[in-house]
PDB file of C-alpha atoms in Angstrom:
ATOM      1  CA  GLN D   1     -22.700 -21.138  25.143  1.00 63.00           C
ATOM      2  CA  LYS D   2     -20.299 -20.894  22.845  1.00 75.00           C
ATOM      3  CA  GLU D   3     -16.138 -20.378  23.401  1.00 89.00           C
ATOM      4  CA  VAL D   4     -15.847 -16.510  22.548  1.00 94.00           C
ATOM      5  CA  GLU D   5     -18.923 -14.930  22.501  1.00 94.00           C
ATOM      6  CA  GLN D   6     -18.889 -11.205  20.754  1.00 94.00           C
ATOM      7  CA  ASP D   7     -21.866  -8.780  19.879  1.00 86.00           C
ATOM      8  CA  PRO D   8     -21.750  -8.859  15.868  1.00 82.00           C
ATOM      9  CA  GLY D   9     -23.386  -4.830  16.361  1.00 85.00           C
ATOM     10  CA  PRO D  10     -23.468  -3.375  13.868  1.00 92.00           C
ATOM     11  CA  LEU D  11     -22.420  -0.366  15.385  1.00 95.00           C
ATOM     12  CA  SER D  12     -22.212   3.392  14.908  1.00 97.00           C
ATOM     13  CA  VAL D  13     -20.662   6.628  15.700  1.00 97.00           C
ATOM     14  CA  PRO D  14     -20.046  10.035  15.371  1.00 97.00           C
ATOM     15  CA  GLU D  15     -16.271  10.836  14.520  1.00 97.00           C
ATOM     16  CA  GLY D  16     -14.590  11.961  17.779  1.00 97.00           C
ATOM     17  CA  ALA D  17     -16.036   9.517  19.784  1.00 97.00           C
ATOM     18  CA  ILE D  18     -15.058   6.887  22.190  1.00 97.00           C
ATOM     19  CA  VAL D  19     -16.175   2.716  21.131  1.00 97.00           C
ATOM     20  CA  SER D  20     -15.472  -0.120  23.174  1.00 96.00           C
ATOM     21  CA  LEU D  21     -15.205  -3.354  21.413  1.00 97.00           C
ATOM     22  CA  ASN D  22     -16.254  -6.557  23.803  1.00 96.00           C
ATOM     23  CA  CYS D  23     -15.426 -10.316  23.546  1.00 97.00           C
ATOM     24  CA  THR D  24     -16.432 -12.918  27.126  1.00 97.00           C
ATOM     25  CA  TYR D  25     -15.058 -15.669  27.403  1.00 96.00           C
ATOM     26  CA  SER D  26     -15.370 -19.692  28.571  1.00 94.00           C
ATOM     27  CA  ASN D  27     -12.344 -21.295  27.744  1.00 91.00           C
ATOM     28  CA  SER D  28      -9.803 -20.791  31.171  1.00 90.00           C
ATOM     29  CA  ALA D  29      -6.326 -21.847  29.641  1.00 88.00           C
ATOM     30  CA  PHE D  30      -6.878 -18.620  26.884  1.00 90.00           C
ATOM     31  CA  GLN D  31      -4.168 -16.349  27.687  1.00 88.00           C
ATOM     32  CA  TYR D  32      -2.986 -14.609  24.356  1.00 89.00           C
ATOM     33  CA  PHE D  33      -5.889 -12.384  22.609  1.00 93.00           C
ATOM     34  CA  MET D  34      -6.239 -10.492  19.815  1.00 93.00           C
ATOM     35  CA  TRP D  35      -7.897  -8.451  17.906  1.00 96.00           C
ATOM     36  CA  TYR D  36      -8.139  -8.519  14.393  1.00 96.00           C
ATOM     37  CA  ARG D  37      -8.989  -5.800  11.942  1.00 97.00           C
ATOM     38  CA  GLN D  38     -10.869  -6.069   9.084  1.00 96.00           C
ATOM     39  CA  TYR D  39     -11.723  -4.123   5.954  1.00 96.00           C
ATOM     40  CA  SER D  40     -14.748  -5.066   3.431  1.00 93.00           C
ATOM     41  CA  ARG D  41     -13.231  -7.442   1.386  1.00 92.00           C
ATOM     42  CA  LYS D  42     -10.053  -7.808   2.722  1.00 94.00           C
ATOM     43  CA  GLY D  43      -7.955 -10.233   5.017  1.00 95.00           C
ATOM     44  CA  PRO D  44      -7.832  -9.524   8.728  1.00 95.00           C
ATOM     45  CA  GLU D  45      -5.005  -7.892   9.655  1.00 94.00           C
ATOM     46  CA  LEU D  46      -4.151  -8.399  13.562  1.00 92.00           C
ATOM     47  CA  LEU D  47      -3.910  -4.612  14.772  1.00 94.00           C
ATOM     48  CA  MET D  48      -3.837  -5.489  18.835  1.00 91.00           C
ATOM     49  CA  TYR D  49      -2.621  -8.502  20.759  1.00 88.00           C
ATOM     50  CA  THR D  50      -2.594  -8.375  25.374  1.00 89.00           C
ATOM     51  CA  TYR D  51      -0.690 -12.187  26.815  1.00 85.00           C
ATOM     52  CA  SER D  52      -2.892 -13.092  29.944  1.00 84.00           C
ATOM     53  CA  SER D  53      -4.769  -9.644  31.669  1.00 84.00           C
ATOM     54  CA  GLY D  54      -3.644  -6.047  32.157  1.00 85.00           C
ATOM     55  CA  ASN D  55      -4.230  -2.848  29.383  1.00 91.00           C
ATOM     56  CA  LYS D  56      -1.483  -1.927  26.215  1.00 92.00           C
ATOM     57  CA  GLU D  57      -1.959   0.277  24.613  1.00 95.00           C
ATOM     58  CA  ASP D  58      -0.846   1.745  20.950  1.00 93.00           C
ATOM     59  CA  GLY D  59      -2.304   5.298  19.381  1.00 96.00           C
ATOM     60  CA  ARG D  60      -5.584   5.615  19.619  1.00 97.00           C
ATOM     61  CA  PHE D  61      -6.565   1.468  20.620  1.00 97.00           C
ATOM     62  CA  THR D  62      -5.857   0.210  24.380  1.00 97.00           C
ATOM     63  CA  ALA D  63      -6.703  -3.911  24.539  1.00 96.00           C
ATOM     64  CA  GLN D  64      -7.961  -5.142  28.011  1.00 96.00           C
ATOM     65  CA  VAL D  65      -8.552  -8.542  29.705  1.00 95.00           C
ATOM     66  CA  ASP D  66      -9.356  -9.366  32.741  1.00 94.00           C
ATOM     67  CA  LYS D  67      -8.991 -12.517  32.863  1.00 92.00           C
ATOM     68  CA  SER D  68     -11.260 -12.900  36.508  1.00 92.00           C
ATOM     69  CA  SER D  69     -14.049 -11.958  34.836  1.00 93.00           C
ATOM     70  CA  LYS D  70     -12.911 -13.422  31.257  1.00 94.00           C
ATOM     71  CA  TYR D  71     -14.216 -10.570  29.328  1.00 95.00           C
ATOM     72  CA  ILE D  72     -11.715  -8.528  26.471  1.00 96.00           C
ATOM     73  CA  SER D  73     -12.166  -4.818  25.595  1.00 96.00           C
ATOM     74  CA  LEU D  74     -10.637  -2.908  22.429  1.00 97.00           C
ATOM     75  CA  PHE D  75     -11.061   0.459  22.516  1.00 97.00           C
ATOM     76  CA  ILE D  76     -10.841   3.882  19.733  1.00 97.00           C
ATOM     77  CA  ARG D  77     -10.105   7.049  21.276  1.00 97.00           C
ATOM     78  CA  ASP D  78     -11.038   9.751  18.643  1.00 98.00           C
ATOM     79  CA  SER D  79     -12.423   7.344  16.231  1.00 97.00           C
ATOM     80  CA  GLN D  80     -11.825   8.109  12.049  1.00 98.00           C
ATOM     81  CA  PRO D  81     -13.827   6.640   9.597  1.00 97.00           C
ATOM     82  CA  SER D  82     -10.854   5.422   8.629  1.00 97.00           C
ATOM     83  CA  ASP D  83     -11.363   2.915  11.637  1.00 98.00           C
ATOM     84  CA  SER D  84     -15.135   1.998  10.054  1.00 98.00           C
ATOM     85  CA  ALA D  85     -14.123  -1.518   9.306  1.00 97.00           C
ATOM     86  CA  THR D  86     -15.127  -5.682  11.316  1.00 96.00           C
ATOM     87  CA  TYR D  87     -13.610  -5.902  14.494  1.00 97.00           C
ATOM     88  CA  LEU D  88     -12.592  -9.758  15.468  1.00 96.00           C
ATOM     89  CA  CYS D  89     -11.216 -10.931  18.689  1.00 96.00           C
ATOM     90  CA  ALA D  90      -9.172 -14.108  18.865  1.00 94.00           C
ATOM     91  CA  MET D  91      -7.632 -15.690  21.513  1.00 91.00           C
ATOM     92  CA  ARG D  92      -5.413 -19.296  22.441  1.00 87.00           C
ATOM     93  CA  GLY D  93      -3.889 -20.819  25.095  1.00 82.00           C
ATOM     94  CA  ASN D  94       0.146 -21.419  25.910  1.00 73.00           C
ATOM     95  CA  SER D  95       2.578 -23.420  23.196  1.00 61.00           C
ATOM     96  CA  GLY D  96       1.853 -27.211  23.280  1.00 60.00           C
ATOM     97  CA  GLY D  97      -0.666 -29.452  21.382  1.00 57.00           C
ATOM     98  CA  SER D  98      -3.654 -27.581  19.512  1.00 56.00           C
ATOM     99  CA  ASN D  99      -2.406 -23.713  21.178  1.00 57.00           C
ATOM    100  CA  TYR D 100      -1.524 -22.142  18.146  1.00 67.00           C
ATOM    101  CA  LYS D 101      -5.078 -22.454  16.947  1.00 80.00           C
ATOM    102  CA  LEU D 102      -7.226 -19.304  17.709  1.00 87.00           C
ATOM    103  CA  THR D 103     -10.706 -19.408  18.193  1.00 90.00           C
ATOM    104  CA  PHE D 104     -12.222 -16.251  17.041  1.00 93.00           C
ATOM    105  CA  GLY D 105     -15.158 -14.100  18.064  1.00 94.00           C
ATOM    106  CA  LYS D 106     -17.858 -13.203  14.882  1.00 93.00           C
ATOM    107  CA  GLY D 107     -16.659  -9.737  15.278  1.00 94.00           C
ATOM    108  CA  THR D 108     -18.752  -6.324  15.236  1.00 95.00           C
ATOM    109  CA  LEU D 109     -19.078  -4.654  12.113  1.00 95.00           C
ATOM    110  CA  LEU D 110     -18.004  -0.612  13.191  1.00 97.00           C
ATOM    111  CA  THR D 111     -18.980   2.078  11.033  1.00 97.00           C
ATOM    112  CA  VAL D 112     -17.596   5.851  12.062  1.00 97.00           C
ATOM    113  CA  ASN D 113     -19.148   8.868  10.145  1.00 97.00           C
ATOM    114  CA  PRO D 114     -18.340  11.415   9.339  1.00 96.00           C
TER     115      PRO D 114
ATOM    116  CA  ASN U   1       7.283  -9.924   0.850  1.00 73.00           C
ATOM    117  CA  ALA U   2       4.293 -10.646  -0.855  1.00 81.00           C
ATOM    118  CA  GLY U   3       3.085 -12.100   2.311  1.00 92.00           C
ATOM    119  CA  VAL U   4      -0.294 -14.066   2.055  1.00 96.00           C
ATOM    120  CA  THR U   5      -0.986 -14.670  -1.175  1.00 97.00           C
ATOM    121  CA  GLN U   6      -4.592 -16.467  -3.037  1.00 97.00           C
ATOM    122  CA  THR U   7      -5.357 -17.864  -6.447  1.00 97.00           C
ATOM    123  CA  PRO U   8      -7.846 -17.190  -7.764  1.00 97.00           C
ATOM    124  CA  LYS U   9      -9.974 -13.997  -5.716  1.00 96.00           C
ATOM    125  CA  PHE U  10     -12.928 -15.198  -7.546  1.00 96.00           C
ATOM    126  CA  ARG U  11     -15.206 -17.922  -8.602  1.00 96.00           C
ATOM    127  CA  VAL U  12     -18.685 -19.312  -9.625  1.00 97.00           C
ATOM    128  CA  LEU U  13     -19.162 -22.951 -10.038  1.00 97.00           C
ATOM    129  CA  LYS U  14     -21.847 -25.284 -11.110  1.00 97.00           C
ATOM    130  CA  THR U  15     -22.804 -27.535  -8.334  1.00 97.00           C
ATOM    131  CA  GLY U  16     -21.389 -30.892  -8.545  1.00 97.00           C
ATOM    132  CA  GLN U  17     -18.370 -29.540 -10.064  1.00 97.00           C
ATOM    133  CA  SER U  18     -14.873 -29.245  -8.497  1.00 96.00           C
ATOM    134  CA  MET U  19     -12.042 -27.011  -7.583  1.00 96.00           C
ATOM    135  CA  THR U  20      -8.262 -26.505  -5.642  1.00 97.00           C
ATOM    136  CA  LEU U  21      -7.896 -22.930  -3.751  1.00 98.00           C
ATOM    137  CA  LEU U  22      -4.513 -21.937  -3.870  1.00 97.00           C
ATOM    138  CA  CYS U  23      -2.156 -20.298  -0.703  1.00 98.00           C
ATOM    139  CA  ALA U  24       1.030 -19.024  -0.980  1.00 98.00           C
ATOM    140  CA  GLN U  25       2.883 -16.972   1.644  1.00 97.00           C
ATOM    141  CA  ASP U  26       7.077 -16.495   1.544  1.00 95.00           C
ATOM    142  CA  MET U  27       7.856 -15.992   5.155  1.00 92.00           C
ATOM    143  CA  ASN U  28       8.827 -19.189   5.767  1.00 91.00           C
ATOM    144  CA  HIS U  29       6.245 -20.317   7.786  1.00 92.00           C
ATOM    145  CA  GLU U  30       6.011 -22.999   9.144  1.00 91.00           C
ATOM    146  CA  TYR U  31       1.544 -23.422  10.082  1.00 92.00           C
ATOM    147  CA  MET U  32      -1.153 -22.846   7.455  1.00 94.00           C
ATOM    148  CA  TYR U  33      -4.364 -22.681   7.908  1.00 95.00           C
ATOM    149  CA  TRP U  34      -7.450 -22.453   5.712  1.00 97.00           C
ATOM    150  CA  TYR U  35     -11.343 -20.700   6.614  1.00 97.00           C
ATOM    151  CA  ARG U  36     -14.131 -20.119   5.903  1.00 97.00           C
ATOM    152  CA  GLN U  37     -16.176 -16.933   7.250  1.00 96.00           C
ATOM    153  CA  ASP U  38     -20.336 -16.886   6.466  1.00 94.00           C
ATOM    154  CA  PRO U  39     -22.001 -13.898   7.660  1.00 87.00           C
ATOM    155  CA  GLY U  40     -23.146 -14.076  11.764  1.00 82.00           C
ATOM    156  CA  MET U  41     -21.112 -17.615  12.078  1.00 84.00           C
ATOM    157  CA  GLY U  42     -17.336 -15.100  11.754  1.00 86.00           C
ATOM    158  CA  LEU U  43     -13.610 -17.320  10.959  1.00 92.00           C
ATOM    159  CA  ARG U  44     -14.146 -21.000  10.816  1.00 93.00           C
ATOM    160  CA  LEU U  45     -11.672 -23.325  10.648  1.00 94.00           C
ATOM    161  CA  ILE U  46     -11.719 -26.453   7.744  1.00 96.00           C
ATOM    162  CA  HIS U  47      -7.824 -27.469   7.942  1.00 96.00           C
ATOM    163  CA  TYR U  48      -4.360 -26.746   8.903  1.00 94.00           C
ATOM    164  CA  SER U  49      -1.321 -28.067   8.200  1.00 94.00           C
ATOM    165  CA  VAL U  50       1.612 -28.692  10.882  1.00 89.00           C
ATOM    166  CA  GLY U  51       4.473 -28.630   8.062  1.00 91.00           C
ATOM    167  CA  GLU U  52       5.044 -30.005   4.946  1.00 93.00           C
ATOM    168  CA  GLY U  53       3.390 -33.116   4.047  1.00 93.00           C
ATOM    169  CA  THR U  54       1.187 -32.416   6.842  1.00 93.00           C
ATOM    170  CA  THR U  55      -2.241 -31.533   7.396  1.00 95.00           C
ATOM    171  CA  ALA U  56      -5.828 -31.915   9.812  1.00 93.00           C
ATOM    172  CA  LYS U  57      -8.960 -31.640  10.956  1.00 94.00           C
ATOM    173  CA  GLY U  58     -10.157 -28.501  11.418  1.00 92.00           C
ATOM    174  CA  GLU U  59     -13.656 -26.966  12.681  1.00 90.00           C
ATOM    175  CA  VAL U  60     -15.492 -27.844   9.124  1.00 95.00           C
ATOM    176  CA  PRO U  61     -13.809 -29.952   6.767  1.00 96.00           C
ATOM    177  CA  ASP U  62     -16.614 -32.226   5.259  1.00 96.00           C
ATOM    178  CA  GLY U  63     -16.531 -32.027   1.449  1.00 96.00           C
ATOM    179  CA  TYR U  64     -13.019 -30.263   1.391  1.00 97.00           C
ATOM    180  CA  ASN U  65      -9.821 -31.808   1.499  1.00 97.00           C
ATOM    181  CA  VAL U  66      -6.190 -30.364   1.323  1.00 97.00           C
ATOM    182  CA  SER U  67      -2.413 -30.586   0.864  1.00 97.00           C
ATOM    183  CA  ARG U  68       0.532 -29.466   1.511  1.00 97.00           C
ATOM    184  CA  LEU U  69       3.830 -30.825  -0.093  1.00 94.00           C
ATOM    185  CA  LYS U  70       5.766 -27.650  -0.248  1.00 95.00           C
ATOM    186  CA  LYS U  71       6.112 -25.647   2.168  1.00 95.00           C
ATOM    187  CA  GLN U  72       5.353 -22.469   0.850  1.00 97.00           C
ATOM    188  CA  ASN U  73       2.315 -23.857  -0.538  1.00 97.00           C
ATOM    189  CA  PHE U  74      -1.168 -24.962   0.907  1.00 98.00           C
ATOM    190  CA  LEU U  75      -4.019 -26.036  -1.886  1.00 98.00           C
ATOM    191  CA  LEU U  76      -8.040 -26.466  -0.464  1.00 98.00           C
ATOM    192  CA  GLY U  77      -9.543 -28.672  -2.729  1.00 97.00           C
ATOM    193  CA  LEU U  78     -13.919 -29.460  -3.548  1.00 96.00           C
ATOM    194  CA  GLU U  79     -14.565 -32.766  -5.063  1.00 92.00           C
ATOM    195  CA  SER U  80     -17.956 -32.194  -5.326  1.00 96.00           C
ATOM    196  CA  ALA U  81     -19.414 -27.896  -4.753  1.00 96.00           C
ATOM    197  CA  ALA U  82     -22.432 -27.353  -3.400  1.00 97.00           C
ATOM    198  CA  PRO U  83     -24.840 -24.954  -2.683  1.00 97.00           C
ATOM    199  CA  SER U  84     -23.598 -24.888   1.379  1.00 96.00           C
ATOM    200  CA  GLN U  85     -19.604 -24.195   0.542  1.00 97.00           C
ATOM    201  CA  THR U  86     -20.916 -20.745  -0.631  1.00 97.00           C
ATOM    202  CA  SER U  87     -18.451 -18.576   1.186  1.00 97.00           C
ATOM    203  CA  VAL U  88     -15.739 -15.820   1.620  1.00 97.00           C
ATOM    204  CA  TYR U  89     -12.399 -18.521   2.614  1.00 98.00           C
ATOM    205  CA  PHE U  90      -9.239 -17.050   4.025  1.00 98.00           C
ATOM    206  CA  CYS U  91      -5.826 -18.373   4.173  1.00 97.00           C
ATOM    207  CA  ALA U  92      -3.193 -18.283   7.150  1.00 96.00           C
ATOM    208  CA  SER U  93      -0.171 -18.768   7.435  1.00 94.00           C
ATOM    209  CA  SER U  94       2.442 -18.825  11.053  1.00 90.00           C
ATOM    210  CA  PHE U  95       5.497 -19.578  12.685  1.00 84.00           C
ATOM    211  CA  SER U  96       5.427 -22.615  14.743  1.00 76.00           C
ATOM    212  CA  GLN U  97       7.766 -21.617  17.577  1.00 62.00           C
ATOM    213  CA  ASP U  98       5.992 -20.130  20.647  1.00 60.00           C
ATOM    214  CA  ARG U  99       7.363 -16.166  20.443  1.00 62.00           C
ATOM    215  CA  PRO U 100       5.469 -13.694  22.091  1.00 59.00           C
ATOM    216  CA  LEU U 101       3.027 -13.820  19.487  1.00 64.00           C
ATOM    217  CA  ARG U 102       3.236 -16.646  16.530  1.00 71.00           C
ATOM    218  CA  GLU U 103       0.792 -14.380  14.632  1.00 83.00           C
ATOM    219  CA  GLN U 104      -1.325 -15.164  11.500  1.00 89.00           C
ATOM    220  CA  TYR U 105      -1.000 -13.494   8.923  1.00 92.00           C
ATOM    221  CA  PHE U 106      -4.068 -13.518   6.182  1.00 95.00           C
ATOM    222  CA  GLY U 107      -4.607 -13.386   2.378  1.00 96.00           C
ATOM    223  CA  PRO U 108      -6.480 -11.141   0.304  1.00 96.00           C
ATOM    224  CA  GLY U 109      -9.407 -14.074   0.247  1.00 97.00           C
ATOM    225  CA  THR U 110     -11.148 -16.445  -2.138  1.00 97.00           C
ATOM    226  CA  ARG U 111     -14.910 -15.245  -2.728  1.00 97.00           C
ATOM    227  CA  LEU U 112     -16.630 -18.363  -3.926  1.00 97.00           C
ATOM    228  CA  THR U 113     -20.557 -18.572  -4.743  1.00 97.00           C
ATOM    229  CA  VAL U 114     -21.681 -22.251  -5.837  1.00 97.00           C
ATOM    230  CA  THR U 115     -24.688 -22.233  -8.093  1.00 96.00           C
TER     231      THR U 115
END
């Protein structure tokens, strides 16, 4: 089993839809959970992060972490064509040792159609 | 601030040729990373550096060498390019302290094709 599993999609939705993106993981030492957004032919950029369990909201984006299920989600409300990109989940443990290294999911390609 | 920059943006090599990819960052980050991104494989760590003069192997280091002679620069070398090294290469950098996040900032990528 890979450390981080992410459905690669592709996912195609109409403008205004609610989008749900998910990752599962196996390493219980992961404490920091991040979502990166990568536009076509660009480098990834950090979108949101969460420490440990819980929810975090930023505008139309909500990140959720359920450590008991080893499951993280990113919700996008009122999706816009400008949200069309590949979304990568990433995670790491706390400080110390090699815990600055991120483990990435393979990314989900999202297209929001006008 | 330019952030993380990568040179060149595109390159085509013949099998057996060598080249060096340059990464530069102006954020005073201690840590730097080289990744490759391939369809269906996601981002895979090639080598990384936790400070000037130090380097370490990542997940897929074979066929690559790196050097970090200056804090702001991280070089990735291919001594004898192979078609399997056709990929998009990303450099990233981050602070070392356990700030709330220690976010990795990525460069724009280098598209390398080996024929």
